[in-house]
Short mmCIF file of C-alpha atoms and ligand atoms in Angstrom, two decimals:
data_model
loop_
_atom_site.label_atom_id
_atom_site.label_comp_id
_atom_site.label_asym_id
_atom_site.label_seq_id
_atom_site.Cartn_x
_atom_site.Cartn_y
_atom_site.Cartn_z
CA UNK A 1 4.87 -139.07 31.95
CA UNK A 2 6.78 -138.74 28.65
CA UNK A 3 10.45 -139.27 28.01
CA UNK A 4 10.96 -137.69 24.56
CA UNK A 5 10.92 -133.97 23.87
CA UNK A 6 8.19 -133.04 21.36
CA UNK A 7 7.69 -129.64 19.84
CA UNK A 8 6.89 -127.98 16.54
CA UNK A 9 9.77 -126.63 14.49
CA UNK A 10 8.71 -124.34 11.67
CA UNK A 11 5.27 -125.96 11.63
CA UNK A 12 6.27 -129.67 11.80
CA UNK A 13 6.23 -131.76 14.98
CA UNK A 14 9.65 -133.07 16.00
CA UNK A 15 10.58 -135.66 18.62
CA UNK A 16 14.03 -135.42 20.16
CA UNK A 17 15.49 -138.02 22.51
CA UNK A 18 19.21 -137.89 21.88
CA UNK A 19 20.50 -134.59 23.29
CA UNK A 20 21.79 -133.68 26.74
CA UNK A 21 19.01 -131.80 28.58
CA UNK A 22 21.22 -128.77 29.04
CA UNK A 23 21.81 -128.36 25.29
CA UNK A 24 20.68 -124.92 24.17
CA UNK A 25 18.09 -124.56 21.45
CA UNK A 26 20.60 -122.44 19.51
CA UNK A 27 23.21 -125.20 19.45
CA UNK A 28 20.60 -127.77 18.47
CA UNK A 29 19.16 -125.63 15.65
CA UNK A 30 22.58 -124.99 14.19
CA UNK A 31 23.50 -128.69 14.42
CA UNK A 32 20.29 -129.40 12.49
CA UNK A 33 21.52 -127.11 9.70
CA UNK A 34 19.22 -124.22 10.61
CA UNK A 35 22.00 -121.67 10.79
CA UNK A 36 20.03 -118.42 10.41
CA UNK A 37 20.12 -118.00 14.21
CA UNK A 38 23.67 -116.94 15.04
CA UNK A 39 25.73 -117.07 18.20
CA UNK A 40 26.98 -113.58 18.97
CA UNK A 41 27.37 -113.60 22.73
CA UNK A 42 25.72 -116.77 24.11
CA UNK A 43 24.40 -114.71 27.02
CA UNK A 44 21.22 -113.02 25.87
CA UNK A 45 22.85 -109.69 25.07
CA UNK A 46 23.03 -109.43 21.27
CA UNK A 47 19.78 -110.90 19.90
CA UNK A 48 21.53 -112.64 16.96
CA UNK A 49 19.94 -115.93 18.04
CA UNK A 50 16.37 -114.61 18.31
CA UNK A 51 13.60 -117.07 17.40
CA UNK A 52 9.85 -117.07 17.92
CA UNK A 53 8.57 -119.25 20.73
CA UNK A 54 4.86 -120.06 20.63
CA UNK A 55 3.05 -121.34 23.71
CA UNK A 56 -0.42 -122.75 22.99
CA UNK A 57 -3.01 -120.47 24.55
CA UNK A 58 -4.91 -122.03 27.45
CA UNK A 59 -7.96 -124.21 26.81
CA UNK A 60 -10.79 -122.33 25.24
CA UNK A 61 -8.55 -119.99 23.22
CA UNK A 62 -7.19 -120.86 19.78
CA UNK A 63 -3.62 -120.55 18.59
CA UNK A 64 -0.41 -119.38 20.23
CA UNK A 65 1.07 -116.72 22.41
CA UNK A 66 4.13 -115.84 20.27
CA UNK A 67 7.21 -114.21 21.76
CA UNK A 68 10.73 -113.41 20.69
CA UNK A 69 13.29 -115.26 22.82
CA UNK A 70 17.03 -115.77 22.75
CA UNK A 71 17.68 -119.35 21.59
CA UNK A 72 21.05 -119.23 23.40
CA UNK A 73 19.24 -119.06 26.76
CA UNK A 74 16.56 -121.67 26.06
CA UNK A 75 17.22 -125.38 26.59
CA UNK A 76 15.88 -127.91 24.10
CA UNK A 77 13.54 -129.63 26.62
CA UNK A 78 12.19 -126.20 27.63
CA UNK A 79 10.39 -126.00 24.25
CA UNK A 80 8.58 -129.30 24.81
CA UNK A 81 4.90 -128.76 23.97
CA UNK A 82 5.66 -125.44 22.26
CA UNK A 83 6.33 -124.15 18.75
CA UNK A 84 9.59 -122.70 17.49
CA UNK A 85 9.89 -120.61 14.34
CA UNK A 86 13.26 -119.65 12.92
CA UNK A 87 14.07 -117.23 10.10
CA UNK A 88 14.10 -120.24 7.74
CA UNK A 89 10.47 -120.98 8.60
CA UNK A 90 9.04 -117.48 8.36
CA UNK A 91 8.28 -117.49 4.65
CA UNK A 92 5.07 -119.47 4.32
CA UNK A 93 5.63 -122.55 2.15
CA UNK A 94 9.18 -121.38 1.54
CA UNK A 95 7.95 -119.01 -1.19
CA UNK A 96 7.54 -115.24 -0.82
CA UNK A 97 9.64 -113.70 1.96
CA UNK A 98 7.93 -112.59 5.17
CA UNK A 99 7.03 -108.88 5.43
CA UNK A 100 9.82 -108.40 8.01
CA UNK A 101 12.36 -109.83 5.53
CA UNK A 102 11.07 -107.73 2.62
CA UNK A 103 11.04 -104.54 4.68
CA UNK A 104 14.57 -105.10 6.02
CA UNK A 105 15.76 -105.39 2.40
CA UNK A 106 13.71 -102.48 1.08
CA UNK A 107 14.85 -100.07 3.79
CA UNK A 108 18.52 -101.14 3.34
CA UNK A 109 18.56 -102.25 6.97
CA UNK A 110 21.32 -104.81 6.58
CA UNK A 111 25.00 -104.74 5.68
CA UNK A 112 27.14 -107.62 6.94
CA UNK A 113 23.95 -109.51 7.73
CA UNK A 114 25.17 -111.32 10.84
CA UNK A 115 22.57 -109.65 13.01
CA UNK A 116 19.84 -109.60 10.37
CA UNK A 117 18.02 -112.90 11.05
CA UNK A 118 17.78 -111.87 14.72
CA UNK A 119 16.26 -108.50 13.77
CA UNK A 120 13.88 -110.22 11.35
CA UNK A 121 12.66 -112.50 14.14
CA UNK A 122 12.31 -109.59 16.59
CA UNK A 123 10.23 -107.81 13.93
CA UNK A 124 8.19 -110.96 13.28
CA UNK A 125 7.27 -110.95 16.99
CA UNK A 126 6.38 -107.27 16.75
CA UNK A 127 4.18 -108.05 13.74
CA UNK A 128 2.08 -110.29 15.97
CA UNK A 129 1.60 -107.55 18.58
CA UNK A 130 -1.73 -105.79 18.00
CA UNK A 131 -1.33 -102.84 20.39
CA UNK A 132 1.74 -101.03 19.08
CA UNK A 133 3.14 -97.57 19.70
CA UNK A 134 6.55 -96.07 18.98
CA UNK A 135 7.85 -97.09 22.42
CA UNK A 136 6.95 -100.74 21.83
CA UNK A 137 8.56 -100.57 18.37
CA UNK A 138 11.82 -99.35 19.97
CA UNK A 139 11.51 -101.91 22.77
CA UNK A 140 11.09 -104.72 20.24
CA UNK A 141 14.62 -104.24 18.86
CA UNK A 142 16.41 -102.94 21.96
CA UNK A 143 17.77 -106.46 22.56
CA UNK A 144 19.29 -106.75 19.07
CA UNK A 145 22.73 -105.42 18.37
CA UNK A 146 23.82 -104.18 14.96
CA UNK A 147 27.29 -102.76 14.51
CA UNK A 148 27.12 -101.89 10.80
CA UNK A 149 23.83 -100.54 9.61
CA UNK A 150 22.69 -98.08 12.23
CA UNK A 151 19.24 -98.30 13.68
CA UNK A 152 17.40 -95.73 11.57
CA UNK A 153 16.66 -98.03 8.59
CA UNK A 154 15.89 -100.94 10.94
CA UNK A 155 13.38 -98.74 12.78
CA UNK A 156 11.95 -97.69 9.44
CA UNK A 157 11.33 -101.36 8.63
CA UNK A 158 9.83 -101.93 12.09
CA UNK A 159 7.48 -98.96 11.85
CA UNK A 160 6.20 -100.08 8.43
CA UNK A 161 5.51 -103.63 9.54
CA UNK A 162 1.89 -104.73 9.01
CA UNK A 163 -0.03 -106.63 11.69
CA UNK A 164 0.16 -110.36 10.93
CA UNK A 165 -2.94 -112.50 11.32
CA UNK A 166 -2.34 -116.04 12.66
CA UNK A 167 -2.02 -118.61 9.86
CA UNK A 168 -5.13 -120.83 9.53
CA UNK A 169 -3.16 -124.01 10.39
CA UNK A 170 -1.94 -122.59 13.72
CA UNK A 171 -5.11 -123.51 15.63
CA UNK A 172 -4.74 -127.23 14.85
CA UNK A 173 -1.00 -127.17 15.63
CA UNK A 174 -1.63 -125.43 18.97
CA UNK A 175 -4.24 -128.06 19.83
CA UNK A 176 -1.76 -130.88 19.18
CA UNK A 177 0.92 -129.19 21.27
CA UNK A 178 -1.53 -128.46 24.08
CA UNK A 179 -2.14 -132.21 24.33
CA UNK A 180 1.61 -132.86 24.39
CA UNK A 181 2.21 -130.23 27.08
CA UNK A 182 -0.57 -131.61 29.29
CA UNK A 183 1.64 -134.56 30.30
CA UNK A 184 4.68 -133.92 32.52
CA UNK A 185 8.10 -134.58 31.01
CA UNK A 186 10.82 -136.72 32.57
CA UNK A 187 13.59 -136.55 30.02
CA UNK A 188 16.80 -138.53 30.63
CA UNK A 189 20.00 -138.69 28.66
CA UNK A 190 22.67 -140.79 30.37
CA UNK A 191 22.92 -139.53 33.93
CA UNK A 192 21.27 -136.19 33.03
CA UNK A 193 17.62 -135.46 33.71
CA UNK A 194 15.11 -132.70 32.91
CA UNK A 195 11.87 -132.76 34.88
CA UNK A 196 8.93 -130.62 33.81
CA UNK A 197 6.03 -131.17 36.21
CA UNK A 198 2.62 -129.71 35.42
CA UNK A 199 1.31 -129.26 38.98
CA UNK A 200 2.66 -127.49 42.05
CA UNK A 201 2.32 -130.66 44.14
CA UNK A 202 4.48 -132.60 41.70
CA UNK A 203 7.00 -129.76 41.54
CA UNK A 204 7.28 -129.77 45.36
CA UNK A 205 7.60 -133.54 45.50
CA UNK A 206 10.37 -133.47 42.90
CA UNK A 207 12.07 -130.58 44.72
CA UNK A 208 12.14 -132.76 47.84
CA UNK A 209 13.31 -135.85 45.96
CA UNK A 210 16.05 -134.09 43.94
CA UNK A 211 17.25 -131.11 45.98
CA UNK A 212 20.42 -131.03 43.86
CA UNK A 213 18.47 -130.32 40.64
CA UNK A 214 18.74 -126.74 39.40
CA UNK A 215 15.47 -124.84 39.48
CA UNK A 216 14.82 -123.39 36.04
CA UNK A 217 12.09 -120.79 35.55
CA UNK A 218 12.91 -118.46 32.61
CA UNK A 219 16.52 -119.64 32.68
CA UNK A 220 17.83 -116.15 31.93
CA UNK A 221 20.14 -116.39 34.91
CA UNK A 222 20.69 -120.15 35.09
CA UNK A 223 21.36 -120.29 31.35
CA UNK A 224 24.60 -118.38 31.76
CA UNK A 225 25.95 -121.04 34.12
CA UNK A 226 25.67 -123.43 31.17
CA UNK A 227 26.79 -121.19 28.30
CA UNK A 228 29.44 -119.10 30.06
CA UNK A 229 30.67 -121.15 33.00
CA UNK A 230 30.24 -124.49 31.18
CA UNK A 231 28.66 -126.04 34.25
CA UNK A 232 26.72 -129.26 33.78
CA UNK A 233 23.55 -129.39 35.88
CA UNK A 234 23.07 -132.70 37.74
CA UNK A 235 19.38 -132.33 36.95
CA UNK A 236 16.95 -129.58 36.04
CA UNK A 237 13.55 -128.98 37.60
CA UNK A 238 11.71 -126.79 35.11
CA UNK A 239 8.96 -124.63 36.65
CA UNK A 240 7.62 -123.04 33.47
CA UNK A 241 4.78 -125.52 33.01
CA UNK A 242 3.22 -125.22 36.48
CA UNK A 243 0.05 -123.13 36.18
CA UNK A 244 0.08 -122.23 39.91
CA UNK A 245 3.43 -120.51 39.42
CA UNK A 246 2.14 -118.25 36.68
CA UNK A 247 -0.46 -115.49 36.68
CA UNK A 248 -1.51 -112.32 38.44
CA UNK A 249 -4.43 -111.68 40.74
CA UNK A 250 -5.52 -108.28 41.90
CA UNK A 251 -7.84 -107.26 44.70
CA UNK A 252 -8.59 -104.02 46.47
CA UNK A 253 -5.58 -104.40 48.78
CA UNK A 254 -2.93 -105.22 46.21
CA UNK A 255 -1.42 -107.54 43.69
CA UNK A 256 -0.30 -111.16 43.91
CA UNK A 257 2.16 -112.20 41.23
CA UNK A 258 2.79 -115.94 40.91
CA UNK A 259 6.55 -116.43 41.19
CA UNK A 260 7.36 -117.50 37.67
CA UNK A 261 5.18 -115.10 35.73
CA UNK A 262 7.39 -113.59 33.01
CA UNK A 263 8.10 -109.86 33.36
CA UNK A 264 6.38 -109.23 30.04
CA UNK A 265 3.10 -110.40 31.62
CA UNK A 266 3.54 -108.59 34.94
CA UNK A 267 4.57 -105.18 33.63
CA UNK A 268 1.13 -103.73 33.00
CA UNK A 269 -0.29 -104.75 36.40
CA UNK A 270 2.81 -103.49 38.22
CA UNK A 271 2.69 -100.17 36.41
CA UNK A 272 -0.99 -99.79 37.28
CA UNK A 273 -0.33 -100.50 40.97
CA UNK A 274 2.73 -98.28 41.27
CA UNK A 275 3.35 -96.21 38.13
CA UNK A 276 6.88 -95.34 39.32
CA UNK A 277 7.97 -98.98 38.78
CA UNK A 278 7.15 -99.17 35.11
CA UNK A 279 10.36 -97.62 33.82
CA UNK A 280 12.55 -99.80 36.04
CA UNK A 281 10.98 -103.14 35.03
CA UNK A 282 11.00 -102.09 31.36
CA UNK A 283 14.76 -101.72 31.67
CA UNK A 284 15.37 -105.28 32.87
CA UNK A 285 17.25 -106.86 29.97
CA UNK A 286 15.40 -106.43 26.69
CA UNK A 287 12.15 -107.85 25.29
CA UNK A 288 13.64 -111.31 24.71
CA UNK A 289 14.83 -111.48 28.34
CA UNK A 290 11.57 -110.09 29.76
CA UNK A 291 9.62 -112.66 27.74
CA UNK A 292 11.33 -115.46 29.67
CA UNK A 293 12.70 -113.95 32.90
CA UNK A 294 10.55 -113.85 36.02
CA UNK A 295 10.23 -111.94 39.27
CA UNK A 296 10.65 -115.17 41.28
CA UNK A 297 13.84 -115.91 39.34
CA UNK A 298 15.19 -112.44 40.03
CA UNK A 299 14.52 -112.76 43.76
CA UNK A 300 15.84 -116.33 43.69
CA UNK A 301 19.25 -115.17 42.48
CA UNK A 302 19.56 -112.95 45.59
CA UNK A 303 21.82 -110.81 43.45
CA UNK A 304 22.86 -107.54 45.10
CA UNK A 305 22.36 -105.86 41.71
CA UNK A 306 19.03 -107.51 40.86
CA UNK A 307 16.52 -104.82 39.99
CA UNK A 308 13.36 -106.06 41.66
CA UNK A 309 14.19 -106.44 45.35
CA UNK A 310 14.69 -102.71 46.03
CA UNK A 311 11.17 -101.83 44.74
CA UNK A 312 9.68 -104.85 46.52
CA UNK A 313 11.32 -103.77 49.79
CA UNK A 314 10.16 -100.17 49.34
CA UNK A 315 6.60 -101.40 48.74
CA UNK A 316 6.62 -103.69 51.82
CA UNK A 317 6.05 -106.73 49.61
CA UNK A 318 5.87 -110.24 51.00
CA UNK A 319 7.19 -113.42 49.48
CA UNK A 320 5.34 -116.71 49.92
CA UNK A 321 7.40 -119.90 50.10
CA UNK A 322 6.08 -123.44 50.12
CA UNK A 323 7.43 -126.92 50.80
CA UNK A 324 5.74 -130.32 50.49
CA UNK A 325 6.42 -131.08 54.17
CA UNK A 326 5.74 -127.82 55.96
CA UNK A 327 3.29 -126.00 53.70
CA UNK A 328 3.38 -122.25 53.19
CA UNK A 329 5.16 -119.43 54.99
CA UNK A 330 5.50 -115.77 54.22
CA UNK A 331 8.57 -113.57 54.61
CA UNK A 332 8.91 -109.85 54.14
CA UNK A 333 10.88 -108.97 51.00
CA UNK A 334 13.40 -107.10 53.20
CA UNK A 335 14.17 -110.34 55.13
CA UNK A 336 14.41 -112.69 52.15
CA UNK A 337 18.11 -112.20 51.38
CA UNK A 338 20.38 -113.09 54.29
CA UNK A 339 23.84 -112.56 52.77
CA UNK A 340 25.72 -112.42 49.49
CA UNK A 341 23.56 -114.64 47.23
CA UNK A 342 22.04 -116.32 50.30
CA UNK A 343 18.33 -116.46 51.08
CA UNK A 344 15.96 -117.90 53.68
CA UNK A 345 14.78 -120.47 51.11
CA UNK A 346 15.14 -124.07 52.38
CA UNK A 347 16.39 -126.75 49.97
CA UNK A 348 12.91 -128.27 49.65
CA UNK A 349 11.10 -124.95 49.19
CA UNK A 350 9.88 -122.99 46.20
CA UNK A 351 8.92 -119.35 45.95
CA UNK A 352 5.27 -119.41 44.90
CA UNK A 353 4.14 -115.81 44.95
CA UNK A 354 4.98 -112.19 45.62
CA UNK A 355 2.33 -110.07 47.28
CA UNK A 356 2.55 -106.32 46.76
CA UNK A 357 0.20 -104.23 48.90
CA UNK A 358 -1.49 -101.30 47.22
CA UNK A 359 0.33 -98.12 48.27
CA UNK A 360 -1.72 -95.80 50.50
CA UNK A 361 -3.33 -92.95 48.54
CA UNK A 362 -0.92 -90.04 48.14
CA UNK A 363 2.21 -92.22 48.34
CA UNK A 364 4.82 -91.31 45.76
CA UNK A 365 6.66 -94.35 44.39
CA UNK A 366 9.89 -93.88 42.51
CA UNK A 367 12.30 -96.47 41.12
CA UNK A 368 15.60 -95.42 39.59
CA UNK A 369 18.08 -97.53 37.67
CA UNK A 370 21.52 -96.03 37.19
CA UNK A 371 23.48 -97.95 34.58
CA UNK A 372 25.96 -97.17 31.83
CA UNK A 373 23.34 -97.65 29.11
CA UNK A 374 19.57 -97.26 29.03
CA UNK A 375 18.86 -100.64 27.44
CA UNK A 376 20.25 -104.07 28.24
CA UNK A 377 22.44 -103.09 31.14
CA UNK A 378 22.84 -104.17 34.74
CA UNK A 379 22.37 -101.54 37.45
CA UNK A 380 25.34 -99.82 38.98
CA UNK A 381 22.93 -98.46 41.60
CA UNK A 382 19.22 -99.20 41.84
CA UNK A 383 16.98 -97.27 44.21
CA UNK A 384 13.32 -97.45 45.08
CA UNK A 385 11.51 -94.99 47.32
CA UNK A 386 8.00 -94.89 48.77
CA UNK A 387 7.25 -91.49 50.28
CA UNK A 388 4.15 -89.89 51.68
CA UNK A 389 4.09 -86.26 52.70
CA UNK A 390 1.18 -85.05 54.82
CA UNK A 391 0.76 -81.37 55.63
CA UNK A 392 4.31 -80.68 54.47
CA UNK A 393 5.89 -83.36 56.69
CA UNK A 394 7.09 -86.86 55.83
CA UNK A 395 4.47 -89.30 57.04
CA UNK A 396 5.81 -92.53 55.49
CA UNK A 397 9.22 -93.37 54.05
CA UNK A 398 10.76 -96.54 52.66
CA UNK A 399 14.15 -96.23 50.99
CA UNK A 400 15.72 -99.29 49.40
CA UNK A 401 18.87 -99.72 47.34
CA UNK A 402 20.62 -102.28 45.17
CA UNK A 403 24.27 -102.27 44.10
CA UNK A 404 25.48 -100.63 47.30
CA UNK A 405 26.20 -103.65 49.55
CA UNK A 406 26.44 -107.45 49.44
CA UNK A 407 22.64 -107.59 49.62
CA UNK A 408 19.80 -105.27 48.68
CA UNK A 409 19.52 -102.75 51.51
CA UNK A 410 16.73 -100.96 53.31
CA UNK A 411 18.17 -97.60 54.40
CA UNK A 412 16.68 -97.49 57.89
CA UNK A 413 18.87 -94.71 59.33
CA UNK A 414 17.87 -92.50 56.43
CA UNK A 415 14.20 -93.41 56.90
CA UNK A 416 14.45 -92.36 60.57
CA UNK A 417 16.05 -89.09 59.54
CA UNK A 418 13.09 -88.44 57.25
CA UNK A 419 10.06 -89.39 59.32
CA UNK A 420 8.17 -86.44 60.74
CA UNK A 421 10.51 -83.91 59.10
CA UNK A 422 9.45 -81.16 56.72
CA UNK A 423 9.98 -82.26 53.09
CA UNK A 424 12.54 -79.58 52.31
CA UNK A 425 16.01 -79.41 50.70
CA UNK A 426 17.50 -79.09 54.23
CA UNK A 427 15.91 -82.39 55.29
CA UNK A 428 17.08 -84.02 52.07
CA UNK A 429 20.65 -82.86 52.81
CA UNK A 430 20.51 -84.48 56.27
CA UNK A 431 19.03 -87.69 54.89
CA UNK A 432 21.74 -87.91 52.24
CA UNK A 433 24.35 -88.02 55.02
CA UNK A 434 22.38 -90.79 56.75
CA UNK A 435 22.18 -92.85 53.53
CA UNK A 436 25.99 -93.00 53.46
CA UNK A 437 25.83 -94.76 56.87
CA UNK A 438 23.24 -97.30 55.67
CA UNK A 439 25.24 -98.60 52.72
CA UNK A 440 28.64 -100.24 52.20
CA UNK A 441 29.37 -100.20 48.48
CA UNK A 442 32.53 -101.50 46.87
CA UNK A 443 34.60 -100.69 43.81
CA UNK A 444 34.07 -102.78 40.71
CA UNK A 445 34.02 -102.42 36.94
CA UNK A 446 30.65 -100.64 37.03
CA UNK A 447 31.63 -97.93 39.50
CA UNK A 448 33.70 -97.00 42.52
CA UNK A 449 32.39 -97.10 46.08
CA UNK A 450 32.61 -93.29 46.19
CA UNK A 451 30.59 -92.96 42.99
CA UNK A 452 27.92 -95.36 44.26
CA UNK A 453 27.68 -93.52 47.59
CA UNK A 454 27.28 -90.19 45.82
CA UNK A 455 24.65 -91.57 43.42
CA UNK A 456 22.66 -93.29 46.19
CA UNK A 457 22.49 -90.02 48.10
CA UNK A 458 21.89 -87.77 45.09
CA UNK A 459 18.89 -89.80 43.98
CA UNK A 460 17.13 -88.26 46.97
CA UNK A 461 17.60 -84.87 45.33
CA UNK A 462 15.89 -86.28 42.27
CA UNK A 463 13.05 -87.57 44.44
CA UNK A 464 12.70 -84.14 46.01
CA UNK A 465 12.56 -82.37 42.66
CA UNK A 466 10.06 -84.85 41.28
CA UNK A 467 7.73 -84.53 44.25
CA UNK A 468 8.18 -80.92 45.40
CA UNK A 469 8.77 -79.34 41.98
CA UNK A 470 7.06 -81.78 39.59
CA UNK A 471 7.88 -79.74 36.46
CA UNK A 472 11.67 -80.03 36.96
CA UNK A 473 13.26 -82.21 34.25
CA UNK A 474 14.90 -84.62 36.69
CA UNK A 475 15.39 -87.52 34.27
CA UNK A 476 17.44 -87.78 31.13
CA UNK A 477 14.39 -88.54 29.01
CA UNK A 478 12.71 -85.33 30.25
CA UNK A 479 15.52 -83.11 28.91
C1 FAD B 501 20.89 -110.26 28.74
C2 FAD B 501 20.41 -110.25 30.15
C3 FAD B 501 20.07 -109.06 30.73
C4 FAD B 501 19.63 -109.02 32.05
N1 FAD B 501 19.30 -107.83 32.59
C5 FAD B 501 18.90 -107.76 33.88
C6 FAD B 501 18.57 -106.50 34.46
O1 FAD B 501 18.60 -105.48 33.79
N2 FAD B 501 18.20 -106.49 35.76
C7 FAD B 501 18.13 -107.63 36.51
O2 FAD B 501 17.78 -107.56 37.68
N3 FAD B 501 18.42 -108.83 35.98
C8 FAD B 501 18.82 -108.92 34.69
N4 FAD B 501 19.15 -110.14 34.15
C9 FAD B 501 19.11 -111.34 34.98
C10 FAD B 501 17.84 -112.19 34.85
O3 FAD B 501 17.19 -111.95 33.63
C11 FAD B 501 16.84 -111.91 35.97
O4 FAD B 501 17.45 -112.14 37.21
C12 FAD B 501 15.59 -112.76 35.86
O5 FAD B 501 14.60 -112.22 36.66
C13 FAD B 501 15.80 -114.20 36.25
O6 FAD B 501 14.56 -114.86 36.17
P1 FAD B 501 14.43 -116.31 35.53
O7 FAD B 501 13.02 -116.72 35.64
O8 FAD B 501 15.03 -116.33 34.17
O9 FAD B 501 15.34 -117.13 36.56
P2 FAD B 501 16.17 -118.47 36.38
O10 FAD B 501 17.42 -118.21 35.63
O11 FAD B 501 15.32 -119.57 35.90
O12 FAD B 501 16.51 -118.73 37.92
C14 FAD B 501 17.28 -117.80 38.66
C15 FAD B 501 17.39 -118.24 40.12
O13 FAD B 501 16.12 -118.18 40.74
C16 FAD B 501 15.81 -119.42 41.36
N5 FAD B 501 14.36 -119.62 41.19
C17 FAD B 501 13.63 -119.40 40.08
N6 FAD B 501 12.32 -119.65 40.32
C18 FAD B 501 12.24 -120.05 41.62
C19 FAD B 501 11.16 -120.47 42.45
N7 FAD B 501 9.90 -120.50 42.02
N8 FAD B 501 11.45 -120.80 43.73
C20 FAD B 501 12.73 -120.75 44.20
N9 FAD B 501 13.78 -120.37 43.45
C21 FAD B 501 13.54 -120.02 42.18
C22 FAD B 501 16.67 -120.46 40.64
O14 FAD B 501 16.97 -121.53 41.49
C23 FAD B 501 17.91 -119.65 40.31
O15 FAD B 501 18.78 -119.65 41.40
C24 FAD B 501 19.55 -110.22 32.81
C25 FAD B 501 19.88 -111.43 32.21
C26 FAD B 501 20.31 -111.46 30.90
C27 FAD B 501 20.65 -112.77 30.27
S1 FES B 502 23.83 -115.27 21.04
FE1 FES B 502 23.64 -113.22 21.73
S2 FES B 502 21.64 -113.17 22.52
FE2 FES B 502 21.94 -115.23 21.99
S1 FES B 503 24.35 -105.70 9.56
FE1 FES B 503 26.23 -106.22 10.42
S2 FES B 503 25.90 -106.35 12.54
FE2 FES B 503 24.05 -105.69 11.71
#
């Protein structure tokens, strides 16, 4: 058990033992005089604070898994056993600028410059991504906001970026950090505490001992309680170092995603299991948020506008919970949320895994996110449908919605109206009326109740066009 936070900053190991555990990495960096990372929003939306976070690859592999993250959402103790690179540390030996810096200058991709270090760091992460296509280039900067330059020259810089080989000294640094990260952390500052166990048993024991401690997985939701609501956590139980809470296993019947696997790692497997989900998950936050945020964290918020519960309900997923005292239990995704931001989770329990059964052959899976913007926006209405039509009639139907009630909703009246019916526009019209009875939306800044009701119903038209007339351009991107 260690009590000081140790990590590498721009290649040199640092030990920190004098900050409150809920201090953000951004605030710490700036207090250290590393002011390239800027605070634009302090909520993960602008990318001005982007840094590279390197996690040593597991035993047997050399070097780091490098990702762009928002330093405003990461706590200092969260980087224990990891490496942080800021724009100041990109130029090797402080001499020639990094390719991302040179290209941003050469393509005239900066004007006021406030956003520029964040873009440079997002590009530096892209430069370490071997498999790259135009979509991933766009994705890499979708979480960075620039109000002066316009994105064309920035994209030009991104597209010209060469692939960066790991520096020779990275292997030795990763080895040192791997040793540091092997020991759990119990960091205390005054009455504040940050606990980072390295086994599930220890995590469960600590959960039982300190039920008041905030669970912290990616922190992309919890972080805002600190930076926006100025809450001070009585303690933090960090789950990001527990191997049993991370990883994906696949078998012939489906997929099991450990609860705190970041979205960025789960995307490919999810898209392979149910291609219709890909677009929805890719629209959760931006790359920096998906590099930290997790499925378990999304479910854990029980937010009525969280994007993952509707697809999980439509796919008949199950959620496994575990406590030190009572062991494991499994609940259906549709039963997990019991009220506005309330779940079946007991105070000593953790979510350990999400099991998604493989859809039966011929099942059409669709997930739709209706928001005011394509990137970096919260859903006004989210919908996920699993539909199987056999001999012209609906054989299986699961319809689930977010943003239309205090909890995610399974539209059971609408499902009943569908089952056994011919898959025709007339049936769709009847089902649309039933959907209005299943949901109870409200007015808010994102949309009125009437708008949400109309959208929830109209998405069934889109489903019909996509399944019955596959050539119809039913999505914006198809026009
Ligand atoms: C800029 C930005 C954009 C975003 N965009 C979207 C979006 O488009 N769609 C969307 O749905 N969300 C969005 N979010 C919200 C957030 O990113 C997601 O909800 C994310 O999945 C949270 O995961 P996390 O691991 O970061 O959770 P954390 O913040 O670490 O935790 C969230 C909650 O889950 C609980 N929890 C976490 N792990 C466990 C566990 N193993 N067992 C029990 N409880 C657990 C915690 O107690 C906490 O209540 C966005 C957030 C930001 C900052
Ligand atoms: S300050 Fe805006 S994303 Fe961090
Ligand atoms: S150059 Fe000014 S915000 Fe991007």
